[in-house]
Coordinates of C-alpha atoms in Angstrom, one line a residue:
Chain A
X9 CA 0.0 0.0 0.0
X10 CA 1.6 3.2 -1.0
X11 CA 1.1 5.9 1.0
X12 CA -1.2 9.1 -0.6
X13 CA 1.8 11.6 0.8
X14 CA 3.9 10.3 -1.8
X15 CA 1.5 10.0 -4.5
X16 CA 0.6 13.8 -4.2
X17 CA 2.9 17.3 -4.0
X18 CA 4.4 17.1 -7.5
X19 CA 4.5 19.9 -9.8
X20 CA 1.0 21.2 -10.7
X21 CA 2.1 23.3 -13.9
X22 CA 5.2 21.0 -14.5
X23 CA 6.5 23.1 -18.1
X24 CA 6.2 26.7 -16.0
X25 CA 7.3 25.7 -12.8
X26 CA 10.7 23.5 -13.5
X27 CA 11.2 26.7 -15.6
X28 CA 10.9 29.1 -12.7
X29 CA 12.5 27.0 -10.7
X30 CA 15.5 26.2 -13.0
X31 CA 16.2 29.7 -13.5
X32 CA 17.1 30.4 -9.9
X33 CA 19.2 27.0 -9.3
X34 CA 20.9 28.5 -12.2
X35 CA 21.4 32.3 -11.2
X36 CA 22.1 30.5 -7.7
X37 CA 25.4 28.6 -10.1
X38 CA 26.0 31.7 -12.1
X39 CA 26.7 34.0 -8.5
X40 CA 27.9 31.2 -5.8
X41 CA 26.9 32.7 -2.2
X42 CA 24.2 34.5 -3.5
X43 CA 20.8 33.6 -1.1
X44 CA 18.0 32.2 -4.3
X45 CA 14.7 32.0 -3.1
X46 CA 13.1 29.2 -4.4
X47 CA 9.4 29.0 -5.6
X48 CA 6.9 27.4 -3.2
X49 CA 5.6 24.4 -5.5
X50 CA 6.2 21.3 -4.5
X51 CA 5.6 19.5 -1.3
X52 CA 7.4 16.6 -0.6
X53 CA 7.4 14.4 2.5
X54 CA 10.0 15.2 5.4
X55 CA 12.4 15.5 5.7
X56 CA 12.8 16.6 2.3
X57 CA 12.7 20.6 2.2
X58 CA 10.6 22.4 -0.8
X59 CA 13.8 23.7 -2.7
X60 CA 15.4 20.0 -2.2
X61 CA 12.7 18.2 -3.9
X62 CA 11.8 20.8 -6.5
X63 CA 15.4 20.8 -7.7
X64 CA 14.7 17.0 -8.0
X65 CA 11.5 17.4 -9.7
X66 CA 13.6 20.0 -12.3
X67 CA 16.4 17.9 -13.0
X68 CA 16.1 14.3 -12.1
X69 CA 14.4 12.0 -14.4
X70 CA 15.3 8.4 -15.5
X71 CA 19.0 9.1 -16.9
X72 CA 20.1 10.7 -13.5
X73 CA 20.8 8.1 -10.2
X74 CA 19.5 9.9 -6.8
X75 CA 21.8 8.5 -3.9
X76 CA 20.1 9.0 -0.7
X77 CA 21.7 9.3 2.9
X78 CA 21.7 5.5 5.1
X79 CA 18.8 6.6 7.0
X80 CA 16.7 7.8 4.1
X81 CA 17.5 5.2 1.0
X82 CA 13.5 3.0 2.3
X83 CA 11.6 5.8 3.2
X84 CA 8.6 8.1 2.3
X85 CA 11.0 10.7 1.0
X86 CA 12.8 8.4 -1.5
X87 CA 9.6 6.5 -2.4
X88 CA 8.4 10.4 -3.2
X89 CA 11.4 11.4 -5.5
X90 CA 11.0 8.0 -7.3
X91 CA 7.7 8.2 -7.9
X92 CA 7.2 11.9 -9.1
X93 CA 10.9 11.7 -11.1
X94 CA 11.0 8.2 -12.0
X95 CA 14.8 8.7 -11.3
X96 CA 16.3 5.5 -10.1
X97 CA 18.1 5.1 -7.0
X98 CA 21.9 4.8 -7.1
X99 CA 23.4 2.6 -4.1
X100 CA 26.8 3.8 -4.6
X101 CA 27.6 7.6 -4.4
X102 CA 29.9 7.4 -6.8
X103 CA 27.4 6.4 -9.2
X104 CA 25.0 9.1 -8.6
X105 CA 24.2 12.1 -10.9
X106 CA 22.6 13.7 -7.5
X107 CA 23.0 13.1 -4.1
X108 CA 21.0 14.7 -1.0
X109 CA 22.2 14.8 2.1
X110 CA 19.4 15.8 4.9
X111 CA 21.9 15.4 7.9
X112 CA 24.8 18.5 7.2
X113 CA 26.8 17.1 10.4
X114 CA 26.8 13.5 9.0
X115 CA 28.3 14.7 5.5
X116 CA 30.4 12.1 4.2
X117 CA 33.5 12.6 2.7
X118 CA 33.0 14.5 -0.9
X119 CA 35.8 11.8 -2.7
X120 CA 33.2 8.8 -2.2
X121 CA 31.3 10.8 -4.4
X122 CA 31.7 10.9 -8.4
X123 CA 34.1 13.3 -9.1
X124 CA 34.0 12.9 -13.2
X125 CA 37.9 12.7 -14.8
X126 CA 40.2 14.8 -16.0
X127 CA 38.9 14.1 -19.9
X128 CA 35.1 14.8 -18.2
X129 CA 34.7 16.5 -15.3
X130 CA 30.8 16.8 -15.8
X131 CA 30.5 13.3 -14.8
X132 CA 30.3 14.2 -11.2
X133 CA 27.4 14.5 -8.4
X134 CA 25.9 17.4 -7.0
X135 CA 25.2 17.2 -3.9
X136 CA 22.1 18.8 -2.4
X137 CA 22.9 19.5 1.6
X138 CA 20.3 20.4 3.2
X139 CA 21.0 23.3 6.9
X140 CA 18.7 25.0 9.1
X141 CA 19.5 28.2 7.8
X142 CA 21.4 29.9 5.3
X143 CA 22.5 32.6 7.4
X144 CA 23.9 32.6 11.2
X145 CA 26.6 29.7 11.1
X146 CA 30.3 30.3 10.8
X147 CA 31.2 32.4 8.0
X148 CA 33.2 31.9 5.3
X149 CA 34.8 33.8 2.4
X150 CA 33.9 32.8 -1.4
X151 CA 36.0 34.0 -4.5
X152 CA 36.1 32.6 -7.8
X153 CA 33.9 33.0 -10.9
X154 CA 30.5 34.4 -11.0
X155 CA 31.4 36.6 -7.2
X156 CA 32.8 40.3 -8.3
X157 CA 35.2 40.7 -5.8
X158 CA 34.3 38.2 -2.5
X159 CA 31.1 37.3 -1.3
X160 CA 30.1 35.4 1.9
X161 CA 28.0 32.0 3.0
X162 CA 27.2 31.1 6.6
X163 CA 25.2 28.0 6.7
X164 CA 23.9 26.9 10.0
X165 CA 25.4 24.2 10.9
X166 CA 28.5 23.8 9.2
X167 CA 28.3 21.0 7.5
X168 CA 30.5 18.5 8.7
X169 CA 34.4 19.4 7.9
X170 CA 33.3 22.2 5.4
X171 CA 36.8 23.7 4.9
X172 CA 39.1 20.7 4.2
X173 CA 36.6 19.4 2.7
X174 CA 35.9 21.9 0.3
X175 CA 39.6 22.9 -0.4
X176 CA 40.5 19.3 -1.3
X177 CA 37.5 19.4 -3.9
X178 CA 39.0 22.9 -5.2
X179 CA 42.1 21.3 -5.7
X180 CA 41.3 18.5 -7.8
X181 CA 39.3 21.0 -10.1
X182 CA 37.8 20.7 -12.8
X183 CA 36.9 17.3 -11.4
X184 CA 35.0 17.7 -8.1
X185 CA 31.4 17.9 -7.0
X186 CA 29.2 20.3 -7.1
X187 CA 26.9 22.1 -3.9
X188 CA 24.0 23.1 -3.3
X189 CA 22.9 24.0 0.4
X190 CA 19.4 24.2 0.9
X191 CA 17.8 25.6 3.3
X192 CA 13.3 25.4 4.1
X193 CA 12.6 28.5 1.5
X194 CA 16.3 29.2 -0.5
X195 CA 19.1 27.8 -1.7
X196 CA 22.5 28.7 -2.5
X197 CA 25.3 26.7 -4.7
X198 CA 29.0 26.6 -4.1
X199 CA 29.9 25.2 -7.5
X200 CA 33.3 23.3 -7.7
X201 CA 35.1 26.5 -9.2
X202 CA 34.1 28.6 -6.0
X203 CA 37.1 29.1 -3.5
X204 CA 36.3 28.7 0.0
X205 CA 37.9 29.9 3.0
X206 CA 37.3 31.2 7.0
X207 CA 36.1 34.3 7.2
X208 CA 37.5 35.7 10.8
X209 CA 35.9 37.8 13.2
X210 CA 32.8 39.2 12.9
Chain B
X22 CA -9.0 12.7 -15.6
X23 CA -8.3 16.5 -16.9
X24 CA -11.2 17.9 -19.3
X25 CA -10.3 19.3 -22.6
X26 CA -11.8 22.3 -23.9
X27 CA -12.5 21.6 -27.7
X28 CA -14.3 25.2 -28.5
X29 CA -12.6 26.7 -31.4
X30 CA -11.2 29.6 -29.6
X31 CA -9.9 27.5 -27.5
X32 CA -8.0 25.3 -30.4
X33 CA -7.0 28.6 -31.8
X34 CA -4.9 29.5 -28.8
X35 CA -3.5 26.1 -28.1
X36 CA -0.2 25.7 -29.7
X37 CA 0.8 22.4 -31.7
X38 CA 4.4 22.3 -29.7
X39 CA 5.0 22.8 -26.0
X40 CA 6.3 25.6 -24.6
X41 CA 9.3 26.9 -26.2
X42 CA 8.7 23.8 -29.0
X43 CA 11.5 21.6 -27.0
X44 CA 10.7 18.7 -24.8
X45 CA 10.4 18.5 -20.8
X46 CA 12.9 15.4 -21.0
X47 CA 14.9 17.7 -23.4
X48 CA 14.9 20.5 -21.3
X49 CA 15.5 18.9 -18.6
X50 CA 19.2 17.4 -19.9
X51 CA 19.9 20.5 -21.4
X52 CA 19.2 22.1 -18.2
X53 CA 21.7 20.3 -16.7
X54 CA 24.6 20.2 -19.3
X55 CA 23.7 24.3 -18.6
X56 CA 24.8 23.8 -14.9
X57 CA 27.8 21.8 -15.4
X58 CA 29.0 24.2 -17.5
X59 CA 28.4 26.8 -15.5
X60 CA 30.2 25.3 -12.6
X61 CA 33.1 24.6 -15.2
X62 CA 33.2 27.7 -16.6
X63 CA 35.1 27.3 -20.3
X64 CA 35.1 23.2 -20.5
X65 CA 32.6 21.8 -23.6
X66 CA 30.0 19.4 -21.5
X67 CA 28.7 17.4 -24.4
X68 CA 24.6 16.9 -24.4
X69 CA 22.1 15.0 -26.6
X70 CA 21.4 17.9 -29.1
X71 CA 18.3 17.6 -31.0
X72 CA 17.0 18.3 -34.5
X73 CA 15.8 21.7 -34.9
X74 CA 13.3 22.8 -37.1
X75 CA 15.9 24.6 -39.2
X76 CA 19.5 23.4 -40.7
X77 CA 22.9 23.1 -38.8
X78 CA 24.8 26.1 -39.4
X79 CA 21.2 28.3 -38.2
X80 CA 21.5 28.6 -34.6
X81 CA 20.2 25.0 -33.5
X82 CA 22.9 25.1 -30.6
X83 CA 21.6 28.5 -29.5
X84 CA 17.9 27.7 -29.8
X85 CA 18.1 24.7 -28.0
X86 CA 20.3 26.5 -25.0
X87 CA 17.3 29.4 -24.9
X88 CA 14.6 27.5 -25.7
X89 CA 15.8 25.5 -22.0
X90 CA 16.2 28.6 -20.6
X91 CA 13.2 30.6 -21.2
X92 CA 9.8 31.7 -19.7
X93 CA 6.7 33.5 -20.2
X94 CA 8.1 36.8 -18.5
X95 CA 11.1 36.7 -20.6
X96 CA 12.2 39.3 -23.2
X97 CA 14.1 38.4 -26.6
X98 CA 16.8 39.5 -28.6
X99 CA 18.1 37.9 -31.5
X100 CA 21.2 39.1 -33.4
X101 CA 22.7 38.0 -36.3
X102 CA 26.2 39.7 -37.2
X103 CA 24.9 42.4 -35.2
X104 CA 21.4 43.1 -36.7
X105 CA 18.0 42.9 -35.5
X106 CA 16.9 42.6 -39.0
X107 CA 18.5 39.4 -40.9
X108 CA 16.8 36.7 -41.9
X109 CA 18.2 34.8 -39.3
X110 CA 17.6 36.7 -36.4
X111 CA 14.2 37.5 -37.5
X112 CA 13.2 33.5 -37.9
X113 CA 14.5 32.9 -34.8
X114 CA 12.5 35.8 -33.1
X115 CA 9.3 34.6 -34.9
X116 CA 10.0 31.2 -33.8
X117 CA 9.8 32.0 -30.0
X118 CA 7.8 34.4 -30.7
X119 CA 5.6 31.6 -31.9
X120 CA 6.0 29.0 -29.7
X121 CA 6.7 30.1 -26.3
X122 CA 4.7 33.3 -26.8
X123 CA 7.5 35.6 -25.3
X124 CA 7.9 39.0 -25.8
X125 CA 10.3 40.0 -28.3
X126 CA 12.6 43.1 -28.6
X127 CA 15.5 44.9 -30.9
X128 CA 16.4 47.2 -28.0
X129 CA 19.7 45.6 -26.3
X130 CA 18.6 47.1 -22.9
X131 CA 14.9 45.6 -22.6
X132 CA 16.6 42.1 -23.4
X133 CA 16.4 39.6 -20.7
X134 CA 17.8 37.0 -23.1
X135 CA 20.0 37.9 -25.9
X136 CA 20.7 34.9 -28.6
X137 CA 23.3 35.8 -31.0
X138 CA 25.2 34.8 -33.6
X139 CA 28.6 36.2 -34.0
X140 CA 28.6 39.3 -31.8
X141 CA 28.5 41.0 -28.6
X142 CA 26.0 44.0 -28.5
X143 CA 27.9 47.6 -28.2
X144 CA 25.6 48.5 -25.1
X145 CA 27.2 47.2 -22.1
X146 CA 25.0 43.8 -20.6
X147 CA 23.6 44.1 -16.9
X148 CA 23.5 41.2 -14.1
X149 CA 19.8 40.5 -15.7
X150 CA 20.8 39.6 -18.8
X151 CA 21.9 36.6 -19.9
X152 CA 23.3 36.2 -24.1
X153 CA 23.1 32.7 -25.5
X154 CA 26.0 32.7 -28.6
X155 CA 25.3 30.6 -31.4
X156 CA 28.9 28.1 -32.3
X157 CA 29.7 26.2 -35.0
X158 CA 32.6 24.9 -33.9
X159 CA 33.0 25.1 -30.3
X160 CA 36.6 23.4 -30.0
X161 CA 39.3 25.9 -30.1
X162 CA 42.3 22.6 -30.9
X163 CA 40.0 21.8 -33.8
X164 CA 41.6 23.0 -36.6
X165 CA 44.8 21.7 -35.1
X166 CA 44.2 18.5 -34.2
X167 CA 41.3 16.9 -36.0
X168 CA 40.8 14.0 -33.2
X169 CA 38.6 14.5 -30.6
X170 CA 40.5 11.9 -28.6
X171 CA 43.3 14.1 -28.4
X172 CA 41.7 17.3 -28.2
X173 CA 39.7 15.9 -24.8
X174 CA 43.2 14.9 -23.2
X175 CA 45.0 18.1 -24.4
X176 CA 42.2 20.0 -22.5
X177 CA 42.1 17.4 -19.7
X178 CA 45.9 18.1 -19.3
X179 CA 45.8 22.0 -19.8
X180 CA 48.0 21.5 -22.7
X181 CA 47.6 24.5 -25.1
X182 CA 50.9 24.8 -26.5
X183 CA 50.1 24.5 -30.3
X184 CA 47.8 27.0 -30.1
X185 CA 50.4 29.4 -29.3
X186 CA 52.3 27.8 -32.1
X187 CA 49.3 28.8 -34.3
X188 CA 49.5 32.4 -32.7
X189 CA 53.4 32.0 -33.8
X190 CA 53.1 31.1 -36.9
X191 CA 51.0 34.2 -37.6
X192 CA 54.0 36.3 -36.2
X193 CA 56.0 34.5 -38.6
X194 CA 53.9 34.8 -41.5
X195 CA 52.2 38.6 -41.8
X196 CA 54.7 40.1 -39.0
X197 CA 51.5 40.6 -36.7
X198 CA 48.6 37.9 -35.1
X199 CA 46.2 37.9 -38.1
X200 CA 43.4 36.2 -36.2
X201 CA 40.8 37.9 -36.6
X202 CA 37.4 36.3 -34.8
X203 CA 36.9 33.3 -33.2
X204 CA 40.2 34.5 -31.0
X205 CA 41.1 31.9 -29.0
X206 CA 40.3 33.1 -24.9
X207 CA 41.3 31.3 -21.7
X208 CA 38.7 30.9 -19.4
X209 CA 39.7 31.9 -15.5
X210 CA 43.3 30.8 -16.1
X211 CA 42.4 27.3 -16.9
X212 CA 40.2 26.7 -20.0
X213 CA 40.7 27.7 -23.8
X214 CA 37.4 28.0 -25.4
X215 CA 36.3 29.6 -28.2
X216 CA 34.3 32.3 -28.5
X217 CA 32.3 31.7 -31.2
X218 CA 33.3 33.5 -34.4
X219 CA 32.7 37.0 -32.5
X220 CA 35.6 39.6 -34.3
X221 CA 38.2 40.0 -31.8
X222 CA 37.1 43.4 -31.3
X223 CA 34.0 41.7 -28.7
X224 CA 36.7 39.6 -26.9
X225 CA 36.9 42.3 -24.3
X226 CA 33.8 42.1 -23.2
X227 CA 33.7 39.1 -22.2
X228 CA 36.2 39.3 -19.1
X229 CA 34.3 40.3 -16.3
X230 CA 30.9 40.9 -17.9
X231 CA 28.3 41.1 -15.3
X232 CA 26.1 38.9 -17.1
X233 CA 26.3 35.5 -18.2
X234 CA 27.1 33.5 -21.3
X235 CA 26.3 30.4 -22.7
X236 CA 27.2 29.0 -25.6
X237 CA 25.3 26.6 -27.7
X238 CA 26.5 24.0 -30.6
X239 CA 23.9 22.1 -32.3
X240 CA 25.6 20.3 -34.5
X241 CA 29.2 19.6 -32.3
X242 CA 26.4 18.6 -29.4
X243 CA 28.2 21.0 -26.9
X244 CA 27.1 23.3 -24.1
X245 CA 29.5 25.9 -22.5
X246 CA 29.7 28.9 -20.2
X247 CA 31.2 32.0 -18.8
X248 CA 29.9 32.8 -15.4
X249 CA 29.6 36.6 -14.5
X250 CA 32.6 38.2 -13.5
X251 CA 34.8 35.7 -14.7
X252 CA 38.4 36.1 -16.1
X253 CA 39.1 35.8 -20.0
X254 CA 41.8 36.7 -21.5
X255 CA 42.6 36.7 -25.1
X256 CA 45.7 34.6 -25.7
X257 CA 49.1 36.7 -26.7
X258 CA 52.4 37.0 -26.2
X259 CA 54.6 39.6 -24.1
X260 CA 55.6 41.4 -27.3
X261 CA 53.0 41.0 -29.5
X262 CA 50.1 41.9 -27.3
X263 CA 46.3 41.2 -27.7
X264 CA 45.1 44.1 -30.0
X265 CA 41.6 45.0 -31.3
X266 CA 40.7 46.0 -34.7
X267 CA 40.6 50.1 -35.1
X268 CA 38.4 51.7 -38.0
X269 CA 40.0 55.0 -39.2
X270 CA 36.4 56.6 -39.5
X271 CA 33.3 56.7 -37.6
X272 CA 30.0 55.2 -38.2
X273 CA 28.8 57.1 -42.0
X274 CA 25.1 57.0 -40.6
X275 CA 25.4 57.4 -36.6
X276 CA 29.4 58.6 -36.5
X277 CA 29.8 56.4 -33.6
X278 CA 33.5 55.9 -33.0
X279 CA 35.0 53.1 -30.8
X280 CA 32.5 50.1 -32.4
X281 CA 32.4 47.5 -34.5
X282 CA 31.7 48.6 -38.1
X283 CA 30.6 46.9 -41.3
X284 CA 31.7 47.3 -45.1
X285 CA 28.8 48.2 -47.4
X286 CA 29.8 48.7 -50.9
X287 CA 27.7 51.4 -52.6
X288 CA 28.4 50.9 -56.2
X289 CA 30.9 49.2 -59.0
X290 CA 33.3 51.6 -58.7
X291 CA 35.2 51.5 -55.4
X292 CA 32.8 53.5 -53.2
X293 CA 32.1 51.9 -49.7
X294 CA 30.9 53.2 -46.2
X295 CA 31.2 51.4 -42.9
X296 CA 28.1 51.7 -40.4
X297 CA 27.8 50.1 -37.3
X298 CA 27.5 46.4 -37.3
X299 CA 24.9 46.6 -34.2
X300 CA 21.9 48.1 -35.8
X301 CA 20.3 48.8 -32.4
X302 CA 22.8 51.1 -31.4
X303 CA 23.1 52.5 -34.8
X304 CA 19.3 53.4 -34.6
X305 CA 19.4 54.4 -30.8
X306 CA 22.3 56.8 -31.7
X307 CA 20.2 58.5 -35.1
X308 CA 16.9 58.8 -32.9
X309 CA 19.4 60.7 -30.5
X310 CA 19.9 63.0 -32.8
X311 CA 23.9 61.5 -34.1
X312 CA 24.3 62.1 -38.1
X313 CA 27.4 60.9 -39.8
X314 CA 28.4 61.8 -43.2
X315 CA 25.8 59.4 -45.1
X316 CA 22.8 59.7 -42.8
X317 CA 20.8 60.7 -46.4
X318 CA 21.0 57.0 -47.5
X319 CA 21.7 56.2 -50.9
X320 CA 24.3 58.6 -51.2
X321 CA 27.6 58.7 -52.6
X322 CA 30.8 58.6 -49.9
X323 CA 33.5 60.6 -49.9

């Protein structure tokens, strides 16, 4: 017996809305740190936020493996992402086109996920993290393309070992994975080619 | 089960095609070759490309890379070589126009989406724009090395070497680089792309333009990017550096100075004027009250 949660929440005006939607994950890539509101139009069962699954239901389908977090692989949320994407589920990270990861302090390490090769670096995962909050964690300092000058991301919590973690993925660029933090209402991407470092004092 | 209304208005308004004539499942991979090559800024990502209702060598790159991109409340621009007014840039207009209903525009300004083919409008872009290039042949090594084997692993191991032998050899040759469009940039010190057969006089523009570029190539079945703000430099060397083209003259009808002008030959016996390759900016310039020395059309230069 499936439950109705997962059978209902999907887009309603699939063409319009993956478009709205697509069009601020991709100003959120374009300008890395900058805060993208993200349209209110899916619901998907917990703990799966709104931007999380509607950035599933824009750019998962059948070609793209969605690895889930240990905890979440069997449940309603996975059974919902299935169903309303008909993206199949990868087991491995490594293998998966997208991966969300709804616990930020249990973030695995960023090299068991695909990290393309040299020859194609697209082959990689992004990785959808899901925080509290965008703002009021420990800030940090992002340079690279798409930021004029620097700009700034404070995710609440840290996801676990942000910096190394990011600074290794910098160095193997251009292979690397992708991120997207997502927060209830907005997300914000720190693309591989983003440079990440503390930001001291306040 | 969803109830169709089968009054004739009602068929008059729906449209044959869906939104912007592509696919969802299209849209949806192109949407995502779009965001890896954002996040790569300057490497090909390679994506399904689809037939086009209109040959290879028309924009099908382009179209497809907009088509993913656009809705309702966008507004469109479509160069060709600069003009509003070709037959290309008009059939790709109509075709939006047609089947994702968008508003359309000639003024660079009220743009939202720019698709081009072979330039860089003279207005400066804004954060809220984003241009879409038509690209025939989106590998820069191409021309030296045919294989696209060995173009992948050159790129995969930053080696650019013969392109600066190409540069070289044009040293050698005409005693100055005589590359004249599709000038070979590197992308944030780690890329070289192409930048579509702009004239080298665009390539400027390009580095740290607030807005951002895609590129689009239908045929090659590759997707690439500039992020705003990004660096691109125009390969050169320490003492033969990157120079643009200069025109002697001003625009005959506008007499803008300090843009891109085109050759029109008046008659069969040698006379010529050059006028601004961007016809917006031409016009914008004339209603502002600029004359140059054939504003009266039709007549004879100097």
């Amino acid at each position: 017996m499936i439950a109705p949660e997962i059978l209902t929440g999907g887009f309603s005006e699939p063409v319009f809305q993956s478009q709205a939607v697509f069009r601020q994950v991709l100003d959120a890539f374009a300008r890395p740190g900058r805060v993208v509101a993200m349209p209110s139009v899916v619901t998907a069962p917990s703990p799966l936020f709104t931007p999380t699954a509607a950035f599933l239901c824009t750019f998962a389908d059948e070609a793209t493996p969605v690895h889930f977090e240990a905890g979440l692989a069997g449940g309603a949320a996975a059974a919902w992402v299935t169903f309303h994407t008909g993206a199949p589920l990868a087991e491995r990270p490594d293998l998966a086109q997208f991966a969300i990861v709804t616990d930020p302090l249990a973030l695995p390490d960023l090299e068991t996920f695909a990290l393309g090769t040299q020859e194609y670096p697209d082959r990689s995962t992004t990785i959808v993290i899901q925080v509290e909050s965008l703002f009021g964690g420990d800030r940090f300092r992002l340079e690279g393309p798409g930021i004029d000058g620097a700009a700034e991301a404070s995710p609440a919590p840290t996801p676990r070992n942000f910096l190394p973690a990011l600074a290794r993925n910098r160095m193997l660029f251009p292979r690397g994975v992708d991120l997207v933090l997502a927060a209830p209402d907005a997300i914000l991407a720190l693309p591989r080619s983003t440079r990440v470092t503390a930001l001291r004092g306040a | 089960m969803t109830i169709r209304d089968e009054s004739p208005a009602a068929d008059e308004k729906r449209s044959p095609y869906n939104f912007a004539y592509l696919d969802e499942q299209t849209k949806r991979m192109i949407r995502r070759a779009i965001l890896k090559a954002v996040a790569i800024p300057g490497y090909q990502v390679p994506f399904a490309s689809r037939e086009m209702p209109m040959p290879y060598g028309w924009g099908t790159g382009g179209v497809q890379v907009t088509a993913a991109i656009i809705g309702p409340d966008d507004v469109l621009k479509v160069i060709d070589q600069g003009a509003d007014d070709t037959t290309n840039a008009v059939s790709i207009r109509g075709f939006f126009a047609k089947t994702a209903g968008v508003a359309t525009t000639t003024r660079t300004t009220e743009a939202t989406i720019i698709q081009t083919r072979h330039r860089i409008p003279e207005a400066p872009l804004s954060e809220d724009q984003i241009i879409v290039f038509q690209v025939p042949i989106p590998e820069p090594l191409r021309f030296l090395e045919p294989r696209e084997t060995e173009t992948r692993t050159m790129h995969g191991l930053e080696e650019y070497g013969l392109v600066h032998v190409k540069l070289y050899e044009d040293i050698a040759r005409h005693g100055h680089i005589a590359t004249t469009y599709a000038y070979p940039v590197k992308v944030e010190g780690r890329y070289v792309m192409d930048p579509s057969p702009i004239p080298k006089f665009d390539n400027p523009k390009m580095d740290n333009s607030p807005a951002l570029q895609l590129f689009g190539a239908g045929r090659e079945k590759r997707i690439y990017a500039i992020p705003p703000y990004s660096s691109v430099k125009s390969l050169d060397f320490e003492d033969h550096p990157f120079e643009v083209q200069r025109f002697e003259a001003p625009c005959a009808l506008c007499a803008a100075t300090g843009v891109y002008l085109d050759e029109v030959i008046l008659d069969d016996r040698g006379g010529r004027m050059f006028v601004c390759s961007d016809t917006d900016n031409c016009e914008q310039r004339r209603e502002a009250g600029h004359t140059g020395t054939a504003a009266g059309i039709g007549g004879e230069s100097q």
